[in-house]
Amino acid sequence: MRHRLIIGNWKLNGNKNITKNFIKSLCTELSNISFCDIAIAPPAVYLYLAKQEISNINISLSAQNVDINLCGAFTGETSADMLKDIGVKYVIIGHSERRTYHKETNDFVAKKFQVLKQSGLIPVLCIGETQEENEAGKTEEVCSNQIDAILKTQGILAFQKSVIAYEPIWSIGTGKSANPIQVQKVHNFIRNYLKKQDTTIAEQIIIQYGGSVNDEKKATEFFMQPDIDGILVGGASLKLNVFISIIRAIATTNKNLKSELNIIK
Ligand code: PEP
């Protein structure tokens, strides 16, 4: 059974104090939480510090990026093996900010996916369309092309124990989150697209939504959709109370989890 997953992507924000205090408080506030996995993705330079502060087994560490090489003369890069070595579990790849500012192509992102799988890390593959592509009705075409880059090089098995984050580019950091019913349609399309290759893998893959989810109400609307398994939270993940309220939305949308609500202070 796939589980719920919330990842907080801090992007290029934070410092030593923020990292320490945030993780410490998060672990206290969410002690014994078991109904979902939570991961924090601070900048690479703070990953190790964050790891040392984590005292709750359901809170994991995510990196925001990885290099395609494992070692060697690649100045400034961080390898999958290094991330694994310090206890990272998830790695975000293909984020639209990297595709835009660093000109990362589908093929290059596929190489990152491969190196993560080989190192035993969980790729969080970000896919999604621009505003223009959305208006031109090209959402499914864009998403399937982004997925195809991995299917063609690594096959469907690569998607076992992987995460896809559907993030329409026009909703990232704009305060304009997508309509949950439309997002559900895209998530369902993604799952069915993978189902053509392998039903079990498609049923088990976690598909997150990301894009301006910044309060409990919005998060609840997304969690009510059957194919939305989690949220990749950007800006709101730096605000402790807001981030916790987004996590709380999972329990409020699932009757079976309500009994666990009392463990979130
Ligand atoms: C993101 O950067 O992945 C993201 C979802 O950002 P925000 O929540 O700020 O839109």
PDB file of C-alpha atoms and ligand atoms in Angstrom:
ATOM      1  CA  MET A   1       0.000   0.000   0.000  1.00  0.00           C
ATOM      2  CA  ARG A   2       1.317   3.433  -0.850  1.00  0.00           C
ATOM      3  CA  HIS A   3       1.624   5.843   2.036  1.00  0.00           C
ATOM      4  CA  ARG A   4       1.199   9.575   2.481  1.00  0.00           C
ATOM      5  CA  LEU A   5       4.308  11.691   2.002  1.00  0.00           C
ATOM      6  CA  ILE A   6       4.905  15.348   2.700  1.00  0.00           C
ATOM      7  CA  ILE A   7       8.220  16.922   1.764  1.00  0.00           C
ATOM      8  CA  GLY A   8       9.236  20.449   2.749  1.00  0.00           C
ATOM      9  CA  ASN A   9      11.521  21.970   0.107  1.00  0.00           C
ATOM     10  CA  TRP A  10      13.374  24.866   1.706  1.00  0.00           C
ATOM     11  CA  LYS A  11      15.039  25.824  -1.593  1.00  0.00           C
ATOM     12  CA  LEU A  12      17.822  28.401  -1.039  1.00  0.00           C
ATOM     13  CA  ASN A  13      16.701  29.389   2.453  1.00  0.00           C
ATOM     14  CA  GLY A  14      17.741  28.732   6.032  1.00  0.00           C
ATOM     15  CA  ASN A  15      20.828  28.899   8.188  1.00  0.00           C
ATOM     16  CA  LYS A  16      22.372  26.877  11.019  1.00  0.00           C
ATOM     17  CA  ASN A  17      20.001  28.181  13.684  1.00  0.00           C
ATOM     18  CA  ILE A  18      16.868  27.845  11.614  1.00  0.00           C
ATOM     19  CA  THR A  19      17.796  24.275  10.667  1.00  0.00           C
ATOM     20  CA  LYS A  20      18.494  23.212  14.248  1.00  0.00           C
ATOM     21  CA  ASN A  21      15.476  24.888  15.804  1.00  0.00           C
ATOM     22  CA  PHE A  22      13.022  23.930  13.068  1.00  0.00           C
ATOM     23  CA  ILE A  23      13.912  20.235  13.085  1.00  0.00           C
ATOM     24  CA  LYS A  24      13.998  20.082  16.869  1.00  0.00           C
ATOM     25  CA  SER A  25      10.532  21.676  17.133  1.00  0.00           C
ATOM     26  CA  LEU A  26       9.113  19.556  14.317  1.00  0.00           C
ATOM     27  CA  CYS A  27      10.266  16.355  16.032  1.00  0.00           C
ATOM     28  CA  THR A  28       8.715  17.472  19.320  1.00  0.00           C
ATOM     29  CA  GLU A  29       5.421  18.546  17.753  1.00  0.00           C
ATOM     30  CA  LEU A  30       5.084  15.363  15.708  1.00  0.00           C
ATOM     31  CA  SER A  31       6.336  12.844  18.208  1.00  0.00           C
ATOM     32  CA  ASN A  32       5.180   9.288  17.385  1.00  0.00           C
ATOM     33  CA  ILE A  33       3.413  10.304  14.192  1.00  0.00           C
ATOM     34  CA  SER A  34       2.839   7.203  12.093  1.00  0.00           C
ATOM     35  CA  PHE A  35       0.239   8.006   9.468  1.00  0.00           C
ATOM     36  CA  CYS A  36       2.635   9.556   6.974  1.00  0.00           C
ATOM     37  CA  ASP A  37       6.238  10.105   6.072  1.00  0.00           C
ATOM     38  CA  ILE A  38       7.573  13.599   6.418  1.00  0.00           C
ATOM     39  CA  ALA A  39      10.809  14.767   4.864  1.00  0.00           C
ATOM     40  CA  ILE A  40      12.684  18.022   5.114  1.00  0.00           C
ATOM     41  CA  ALA A  41      14.844  19.211   2.232  1.00  0.00           C
ATOM     42  CA  PRO A  42      17.185  21.928   3.489  1.00  0.00           C
ATOM     43  CA  PRO A  43      20.050  23.256   1.347  1.00  0.00           C
ATOM     44  CA  ALA A  44      22.820  20.640   0.934  1.00  0.00           C
ATOM     45  CA  VAL A  45      25.157  22.424   3.311  1.00  0.00           C
ATOM     46  CA  TYR A  46      22.695  21.924   6.210  1.00  0.00           C
ATOM     47  CA  LEU A  47      21.698  18.306   5.505  1.00  0.00           C
ATOM     48  CA  TYR A  48      24.110  16.769   7.975  1.00  0.00           C
ATOM     49  CA  LEU A  49      23.176  19.207  10.714  1.00  0.00           C
ATOM     50  CA  ALA A  50      19.484  18.467  10.070  1.00  0.00           C
ATOM     51  CA  LYS A  51      20.153  14.737  10.281  1.00  0.00           C
ATOM     52  CA  GLN A  52      21.728  15.146  13.699  1.00  0.00           C
ATOM     53  CA  GLU A  53      18.613  16.921  15.000  1.00  0.00           C
ATOM     54  CA  ILE A  54      16.103  14.347  13.727  1.00  0.00           C
ATOM     55  CA  SER A  55      14.830  12.239  16.600  1.00  0.00           C
ATOM     56  CA  ASN A  56      11.630  10.860  15.103  1.00  0.00           C
ATOM     57  CA  ILE A  57      11.755   7.825  12.826  1.00  0.00           C
ATOM     58  CA  ASN A  58       9.003   9.094  10.544  1.00  0.00           C
ATOM     59  CA  ILE A  59      10.856  12.291   9.729  1.00  0.00           C
ATOM     60  CA  SER A  60      13.388  11.843   6.951  1.00  0.00           C
ATOM     61  CA  LEU A  61      15.873  13.874   5.067  1.00  0.00           C
ATOM     62  CA  SER A  62      15.591  14.890   1.437  1.00  0.00           C
ATOM     63  CA  ALA A  63      18.189  16.548  -0.761  1.00  0.00           C
ATOM     64  CA  GLN A  64      17.193  19.134  -3.348  1.00  0.00           C
ATOM     65  CA  ASN A  65      19.589  17.961  -6.032  1.00  0.00           C
ATOM     66  CA  VAL A  66      22.281  15.420  -6.954  1.00  0.00           C
ATOM     67  CA  ASP A  67      24.999  15.085  -9.560  1.00  0.00           C
ATOM     68  CA  ILE A  68      24.922  12.379 -12.232  1.00  0.00           C
ATOM     69  CA  ASN A  69      28.457  11.236 -11.276  1.00  0.00           C
ATOM     70  CA  LEU A  70      29.385   9.256  -8.191  1.00  0.00           C
ATOM     71  CA  CYS A  71      32.916  10.649  -7.729  1.00  0.00           C
ATOM     72  CA  GLY A  72      35.785  12.292  -9.554  1.00  0.00           C
ATOM     73  CA  ALA A  73      36.748  15.646 -11.002  1.00  0.00           C
ATOM     74  CA  PHE A  74      33.357  17.370 -10.835  1.00  0.00           C
ATOM     75  CA  THR A  75      34.013  20.509  -8.809  1.00  0.00           C
ATOM     76  CA  GLY A  76      31.124  21.763  -6.736  1.00  0.00           C
ATOM     77  CA  GLU A  77      28.921  18.702  -7.079  1.00  0.00           C
ATOM     78  CA  THR A  78      27.387  16.310  -4.533  1.00  0.00           C
ATOM     79  CA  SER A  79      27.015  12.610  -5.324  1.00  0.00           C
ATOM     80  CA  ALA A  80      24.229  10.155  -4.532  1.00  0.00           C
ATOM     81  CA  ASP A  81      26.658   8.052  -2.497  1.00  0.00           C
ATOM     82  CA  MET A  82      27.580  11.084  -0.368  1.00  0.00           C
ATOM     83  CA  LEU A  83      23.923  11.854   0.268  1.00  0.00           C
ATOM     84  CA  LYS A  84      23.316   8.232   1.208  1.00  0.00           C
ATOM     85  CA  ASP A  85      26.369   8.305   3.472  1.00  0.00           C
ATOM     86  CA  ILE A  86      24.895  11.095   5.605  1.00  0.00           C
ATOM     87  CA  GLY A  87      21.462   9.510   5.888  1.00  0.00           C
ATOM     88  CA  VAL A  88      19.449  11.150   3.104  1.00  0.00           C
ATOM     89  CA  LYS A  89      16.407   9.127   1.969  1.00  0.00           C
ATOM     90  CA  TYR A  90      14.731  11.186  -0.788  1.00  0.00           C
ATOM     91  CA  VAL A  91      16.233  13.387  -3.508  1.00  0.00           C
ATOM     92  CA  ILE A  92      14.222  15.940  -5.478  1.00  0.00           C
ATOM     93  CA  ILE A  93      15.146  15.932  -9.167  1.00  0.00           C
ATOM     94  CA  GLY A  94      13.740  17.702 -12.205  1.00  0.00           C
ATOM     95  CA  HIS A  95      12.382  20.618 -10.187  1.00  0.00           C
ATOM     96  CA  SER A  96      11.205  23.322 -12.576  1.00  0.00           C
ATOM     97  CA  GLU A  97      13.624  25.817 -11.022  1.00  0.00           C
ATOM     98  CA  ARG A  98      16.518  23.545 -12.015  1.00  0.00           C
ATOM     99  CA  ARG A  99      15.005  22.864 -15.424  1.00  0.00           C
ATOM    100  CA  THR A 100      14.642  26.624 -15.984  1.00  0.00           C
ATOM    101  CA  TYR A 101      17.747  28.160 -14.346  1.00  0.00           C
ATOM    102  CA  HIS A 102      20.162  25.286 -14.978  1.00  0.00           C
ATOM    103  CA  LYS A 103      18.750  24.140 -18.306  1.00  0.00           C
ATOM    104  CA  GLU A 104      18.256  20.572 -17.092  1.00  0.00           C
ATOM    105  CA  THR A 105      16.661  18.470 -19.829  1.00  0.00           C
ATOM    106  CA  ASN A 106      14.457  15.371 -19.534  1.00  0.00           C
ATOM    107  CA  ASP A 107      17.431  13.188 -20.530  1.00  0.00           C
ATOM    108  CA  PHE A 108      19.687  14.763 -17.918  1.00  0.00           C
ATOM    109  CA  VAL A 109      17.031  14.329 -15.221  1.00  0.00           C
ATOM    110  CA  ALA A 110      16.698  10.676 -16.294  1.00  0.00           C
ATOM    111  CA  LYS A 111      20.434  10.217 -15.600  1.00  0.00           C
ATOM    112  CA  LYS A 112      19.928  11.607 -12.098  1.00  0.00           C
ATOM    113  CA  PHE A 113      17.028   9.214 -11.604  1.00  0.00           C
ATOM    114  CA  GLN A 114      19.271   6.300 -12.597  1.00  0.00           C
ATOM    115  CA  VAL A 115      22.148   7.246 -10.314  1.00  0.00           C
ATOM    116  CA  LEU A 116      19.746   7.590  -7.370  1.00  0.00           C
ATOM    117  CA  LYS A 117      18.234   4.169  -7.964  1.00  0.00           C
ATOM    118  CA  GLN A 118      21.691   2.637  -8.224  1.00  0.00           C
ATOM    119  CA  SER A 119      22.632   4.202  -4.889  1.00  0.00           C
ATOM    120  CA  GLY A 120      19.451   3.090  -3.145  1.00  0.00           C
ATOM    121  CA  LEU A 121      17.974   6.578  -2.761  1.00  0.00           C
ATOM    122  CA  ILE A 122      14.379   7.500  -3.560  1.00  0.00           C
ATOM    123  CA  PRO A 123      13.991   9.917  -6.465  1.00  0.00           C
ATOM    124  CA  VAL A 124      11.245  12.521  -6.204  1.00  0.00           C
ATOM    125  CA  LEU A 125      10.755  13.234  -9.896  1.00  0.00           C
ATOM    126  CA  CYS A 126       9.167  16.636 -10.477  1.00  0.00           C
ATOM    127  CA  ILE A 127       7.131  16.971 -13.641  1.00  0.00           C
ATOM    128  CA  GLY A 128       4.647  19.544 -14.844  1.00  0.00           C
ATOM    129  CA  GLU A 129       3.670  21.977 -17.536  1.00  0.00           C
ATOM    130  CA  THR A 130       4.066  25.721 -18.070  1.00  0.00           C
ATOM    131  CA  GLN A 131       1.108  28.094 -18.177  1.00  0.00           C
ATOM    132  CA  GLU A 132       1.257  28.195 -21.994  1.00  0.00           C
ATOM    133  CA  GLU A 133       1.355  24.401 -22.242  1.00  0.00           C
ATOM    134  CA  ASN A 134      -1.562  24.212 -19.835  1.00  0.00           C
ATOM    135  CA  GLU A 135      -3.603  26.652 -21.892  1.00  0.00           C
ATOM    136  CA  ALA A 136      -2.744  24.742 -25.058  1.00  0.00           C
ATOM    137  CA  GLY A 137      -4.079  21.510 -23.475  1.00  0.00           C
ATOM    138  CA  LYS A 138      -0.607  19.931 -23.448  1.00  0.00           C
ATOM    139  CA  THR A 139      -0.406  18.908 -19.774  1.00  0.00           C
ATOM    140  CA  GLU A 140      -0.636  15.159 -20.406  1.00  0.00           C
ATOM    141  CA  GLU A 141       1.802  15.320 -23.323  1.00  0.00           C
ATOM    142  CA  VAL A 142       4.391  17.200 -21.246  1.00  0.00           C
ATOM    143  CA  CYS A 143       4.039  14.872 -18.257  1.00  0.00           C
ATOM    144  CA  SER A 144       4.230  11.717 -20.344  1.00  0.00           C
ATOM    145  CA  ASN A 145       7.340  12.991 -22.174  1.00  0.00           C
ATOM    146  CA  GLN A 146       9.009  13.673 -18.831  1.00  0.00           C
ATOM    147  CA  ILE A 147       8.140  10.164 -17.633  1.00  0.00           C
ATOM    148  CA  ASP A 148       9.137   8.587 -20.959  1.00  0.00           C
ATOM    149  CA  ALA A 149      12.719   9.818 -20.562  1.00  0.00           C
ATOM    150  CA  ILE A 150      13.005   7.387 -17.632  1.00  0.00           C
ATOM    151  CA  LEU A 151      10.837   4.592 -19.036  1.00  0.00           C
ATOM    152  CA  LYS A 152      12.906   4.480 -22.242  1.00  0.00           C
ATOM    153  CA  THR A 153      16.259   4.322 -20.491  1.00  0.00           C
ATOM    154  CA  GLN A 154      15.442   2.337 -17.336  1.00  0.00           C
ATOM    155  CA  GLY A 155      12.069   0.676 -17.821  1.00  0.00           C
ATOM    156  CA  ILE A 156       9.072   0.581 -15.510  1.00  0.00           C
ATOM    157  CA  LEU A 157      10.951  -1.234 -12.714  1.00  0.00           C
ATOM    158  CA  ALA A 158      12.851   1.984 -12.012  1.00  0.00           C
ATOM    159  CA  PHE A 159       9.582   3.470 -10.745  1.00  0.00           C
ATOM    160  CA  GLN A 160       9.343   0.882  -7.989  1.00  0.00           C
ATOM    161  CA  LYS A 161       9.804   2.742  -4.675  1.00  0.00           C
ATOM    162  CA  SER A 162       9.988   6.099  -6.436  1.00  0.00           C
ATOM    163  CA  VAL A 163       7.985   9.273  -6.061  1.00  0.00           C
ATOM    164  CA  ILE A 164       6.518  11.547  -8.720  1.00  0.00           C
ATOM    165  CA  ALA A 165       5.673  15.140  -7.834  1.00  0.00           C
ATOM    166  CA  TYR A 166       3.261  16.776 -10.252  1.00  0.00           C
ATOM    167  CA  GLU A 167       4.041  20.475 -10.056  1.00  0.00           C
ATOM    168  CA  PRO A 168       2.390  22.719 -12.631  1.00  0.00           C
ATOM    169  CA  ILE A 169       5.045  25.406 -13.118  1.00  0.00           C
ATOM    170  CA  TRP A 170       2.504  28.232 -13.122  1.00  0.00           C
ATOM    171  CA  SER A 171       1.486  27.334  -9.576  1.00  0.00           C
ATOM    172  CA  ILE A 172       4.949  27.171  -7.993  1.00  0.00           C
ATOM    173  CA  GLY A 173       5.643  30.099  -5.707  1.00  0.00           C
ATOM    174  CA  THR A 174       2.818  32.131  -7.225  1.00  0.00           C
ATOM    175  CA  GLY A 175       0.181  31.676  -4.515  1.00  0.00           C
ATOM    176  CA  LYS A 176      -2.043  30.240  -7.276  1.00  0.00           C
ATOM    177  CA  SER A 177      -2.528  26.565  -6.485  1.00  0.00           C
ATOM    178  CA  ALA A 178      -4.158  24.374  -9.087  1.00  0.00           C
ATOM    179  CA  ASN A 179      -7.732  23.143  -8.808  1.00  0.00           C
ATOM    180  CA  PRO A 180      -7.713  19.856  -6.795  1.00  0.00           C
ATOM    181  CA  ILE A 181     -10.186  18.194  -9.178  1.00  0.00           C
ATOM    182  CA  GLN A 182      -8.030  19.061 -12.182  1.00  0.00           C
ATOM    183  CA  VAL A 183      -4.931  17.885 -10.318  1.00  0.00           C
ATOM    184  CA  GLN A 184      -6.714  14.604  -9.538  1.00  0.00           C
ATOM    185  CA  LYS A 185      -7.324  14.147 -13.289  1.00  0.00           C
ATOM    186  CA  VAL A 186      -3.634  14.649 -14.036  1.00  0.00           C
ATOM    187  CA  HIS A 187      -2.581  12.295 -11.216  1.00  0.00           C
ATOM    188  CA  ASN A 188      -5.012   9.702 -12.501  1.00  0.00           C
ATOM    189  CA  PHE A 189      -3.581  10.135 -15.992  1.00  0.00           C
ATOM    190  CA  ILE A 190      -0.034   9.621 -14.624  1.00  0.00           C
ATOM    191  CA  ARG A 191      -1.051   6.489 -12.709  1.00  0.00           C
ATOM    192  CA  ASN A 192      -2.878   5.047 -15.721  1.00  0.00           C
ATOM    193  CA  TYR A 193       0.063   5.884 -17.954  1.00  0.00           C
ATOM    194  CA  LEU A 194       2.324   3.779 -15.688  1.00  0.00           C
ATOM    195  CA  LYS A 195      -0.385   1.105 -15.387  1.00  0.00           C
ATOM    196  CA  LYS A 196       0.032   0.363 -19.084  1.00  0.00           C
ATOM    197  CA  GLN A 197       3.487  -0.936 -18.138  1.00  0.00           C
ATOM    198  CA  ASP A 198       2.858  -2.458 -14.694  1.00  0.00           C
ATOM    199  CA  THR A 199      -0.304  -2.300 -12.585  1.00  0.00           C
ATOM    200  CA  THR A 200       1.352  -3.065  -9.253  1.00  0.00           C
ATOM    201  CA  ILE A 201       4.040  -0.421  -9.633  1.00  0.00           C
ATOM    202  CA  ALA A 202       1.460   2.130 -10.780  1.00  0.00           C
ATOM    203  CA  GLU A 203      -0.759   1.396  -7.783  1.00  0.00           C
ATOM    204  CA  GLN A 204       2.132   1.692  -5.349  1.00  0.00           C
ATOM    205  CA  ILE A 205       3.872   4.794  -6.635  1.00  0.00           C
ATOM    206  CA  ILE A 206       3.429   7.914  -4.516  1.00  0.00           C
ATOM    207  CA  ILE A 207       2.228  10.874  -6.580  1.00  0.00           C
ATOM    208  CA  GLN A 208       2.563  14.200  -4.793  1.00  0.00           C
ATOM    209  CA  TYR A 209       1.138  17.544  -5.834  1.00  0.00           C
ATOM    210  CA  GLY A 210       3.214  20.687  -5.452  1.00  0.00           C
ATOM    211  CA  GLY A 211       2.358  24.332  -6.032  1.00  0.00           C
ATOM    212  CA  SER A 212       1.391  27.015  -3.529  1.00  0.00           C
ATOM    213  CA  VAL A 213      -0.100  24.724  -0.900  1.00  0.00           C
ATOM    214  CA  ASN A 214       0.150  27.060   2.042  1.00  0.00           C
ATOM    215  CA  ASP A 215      -2.629  26.218   4.483  1.00  0.00           C
ATOM    216  CA  GLU A 216      -4.573  23.337   6.005  1.00  0.00           C
ATOM    217  CA  LYS A 217      -7.755  24.062   4.042  1.00  0.00           C
ATOM    218  CA  LYS A 218      -6.040  23.823   0.660  1.00  0.00           C
ATOM    219  CA  ALA A 219      -4.108  20.740   1.753  1.00  0.00           C
ATOM    220  CA  THR A 220      -7.356  19.070   2.870  1.00  0.00           C
ATOM    221  CA  GLU A 221      -8.911  19.641  -0.554  1.00  0.00           C
ATOM    222  CA  PHE A 222      -5.958  17.947  -2.216  1.00  0.00           C
ATOM    223  CA  PHE A 223      -5.859  15.030   0.226  1.00  0.00           C
ATOM    224  CA  MET A 224      -9.529  14.285  -0.443  1.00  0.00           C
ATOM    225  CA  GLN A 225      -8.601  13.227  -3.993  1.00  0.00           C
ATOM    226  CA  PRO A 226      -7.861   9.499  -4.377  1.00  0.00           C
ATOM    227  CA  ASP A 227      -4.699   9.819  -6.468  1.00  0.00           C
ATOM    228  CA  ILE A 228      -3.075  12.655  -4.533  1.00  0.00           C
ATOM    229  CA  ASP A 229      -0.816  10.857  -2.068  1.00  0.00           C
ATOM    230  CA  GLY A 230       1.160  13.731  -0.709  1.00  0.00           C
ATOM    231  CA  ILE A 231       2.356  17.271  -1.102  1.00  0.00           C
ATOM    232  CA  LEU A 232       5.670  18.819  -1.988  1.00  0.00           C
ATOM    233  CA  VAL A 233       5.557  22.037  -0.018  1.00  0.00           C
ATOM    234  CA  GLY A 234       7.835  24.935  -0.965  1.00  0.00           C
ATOM    235  CA  GLY A 235       7.520  28.338   0.689  1.00  0.00           C
ATOM    236  CA  ALA A 236       5.115  27.193   3.418  1.00  0.00           C
ATOM    237  CA  SER A 237       7.545  24.516   4.619  1.00  0.00           C
ATOM    238  CA  LEU A 238       9.663  27.191   6.294  1.00  0.00           C
ATOM    239  CA  LYS A 239       6.805  28.226   8.572  1.00  0.00           C
ATOM    240  CA  LEU A 240       6.643  25.594  11.294  1.00  0.00           C
ATOM    241  CA  ASN A 241       2.986  26.043  12.261  1.00  0.00           C
ATOM    242  CA  VAL A 242       1.770  26.176   8.680  1.00  0.00           C
ATOM    243  CA  PHE A 243       3.813  23.112   7.758  1.00  0.00           C
ATOM    244  CA  ILE A 244       2.365  21.201  10.712  1.00  0.00           C
ATOM    245  CA  SER A 245      -1.162  22.256   9.770  1.00  0.00           C
ATOM    246  CA  ILE A 246      -0.604  20.856   6.268  1.00  0.00           C
ATOM    247  CA  ILE A 247       0.467  17.544   7.826  1.00  0.00           C
ATOM    248  CA  ARG A 248      -2.592  17.696  10.091  1.00  0.00           C
ATOM    249  CA  ALA A 249      -4.791  17.870   6.961  1.00  0.00           C
ATOM    250  CA  ILE A 250      -3.932  14.259   6.182  1.00  0.00           C
ATOM    251  CA  ALA A 251      -5.459  13.028   9.407  1.00  0.00           C
ATOM    252  CA  THR A 252      -8.567  15.162   9.064  1.00  0.00           C
ATOM    253  CA  THR A 253      -9.276  13.770   5.584  1.00  0.00           C
ATOM    254  CA  ASN A 254      -9.010  10.147   6.624  1.00  0.00           C
ATOM    255  CA  LYS A 255     -11.466   8.811   9.188  1.00  0.00           C
ATOM    256  CA  ASN A 256      -9.141   5.942  10.063  1.00  0.00           C
ATOM    257  CA  LEU A 257      -6.455   8.362  11.068  1.00  0.00           C
ATOM    258  CA  LYS A 258      -8.535  10.614  13.275  1.00  0.00           C
ATOM    259  CA  SER A 259      -7.485   8.725  16.383  1.00  0.00           C
ATOM    260  CA  GLU A 260      -3.906   9.729  15.626  1.00  0.00           C
ATOM    261  CA  LEU A 261      -4.806  13.414  15.597  1.00  0.00           C
ATOM    262  CA  ASN A 262      -4.343  13.694  19.326  1.00  0.00           C
ATOM    263  CA  ILE A 263      -0.649  12.977  18.922  1.00  0.00           C
ATOM    264  CA  ILE A 264      -0.239  16.215  16.960  1.00  0.00           C
ATOM    265  CA  LYS A 265      -0.222  18.884  19.611  1.00  0.00           C
TER     266      LYS A 265
HETATM  267  C1  PEP B   1       8.103  23.786  -4.915  1.00  0.00           C
HETATM  268  O1  PEP B   1       9.036  24.572  -5.059  1.00  0.00           O
HETATM  269  O2  PEP B   1       8.264  22.581  -5.129  1.00  0.00           O
HETATM  270  C2  PEP B   1       6.824  24.313  -4.460  1.00  0.00           C
HETATM  271  C3  PEP B   1       5.787  23.520  -4.461  1.00  0.00           C
HETATM  272  O3  PEP B   1       6.828  25.624  -4.055  1.00  0.00           O
HETATM  273  P1  PEP B   1       5.592  26.447  -3.425  1.00  0.00           P
HETATM  274  O4  PEP B   1       4.896  25.548  -2.457  1.00  0.00           O
HETATM  275  O5  PEP B   1       6.241  27.618  -2.774  1.00  0.00           O
HETATM  276  O6  PEP B   1       4.714  26.822  -4.558  1.00  0.00           O
END
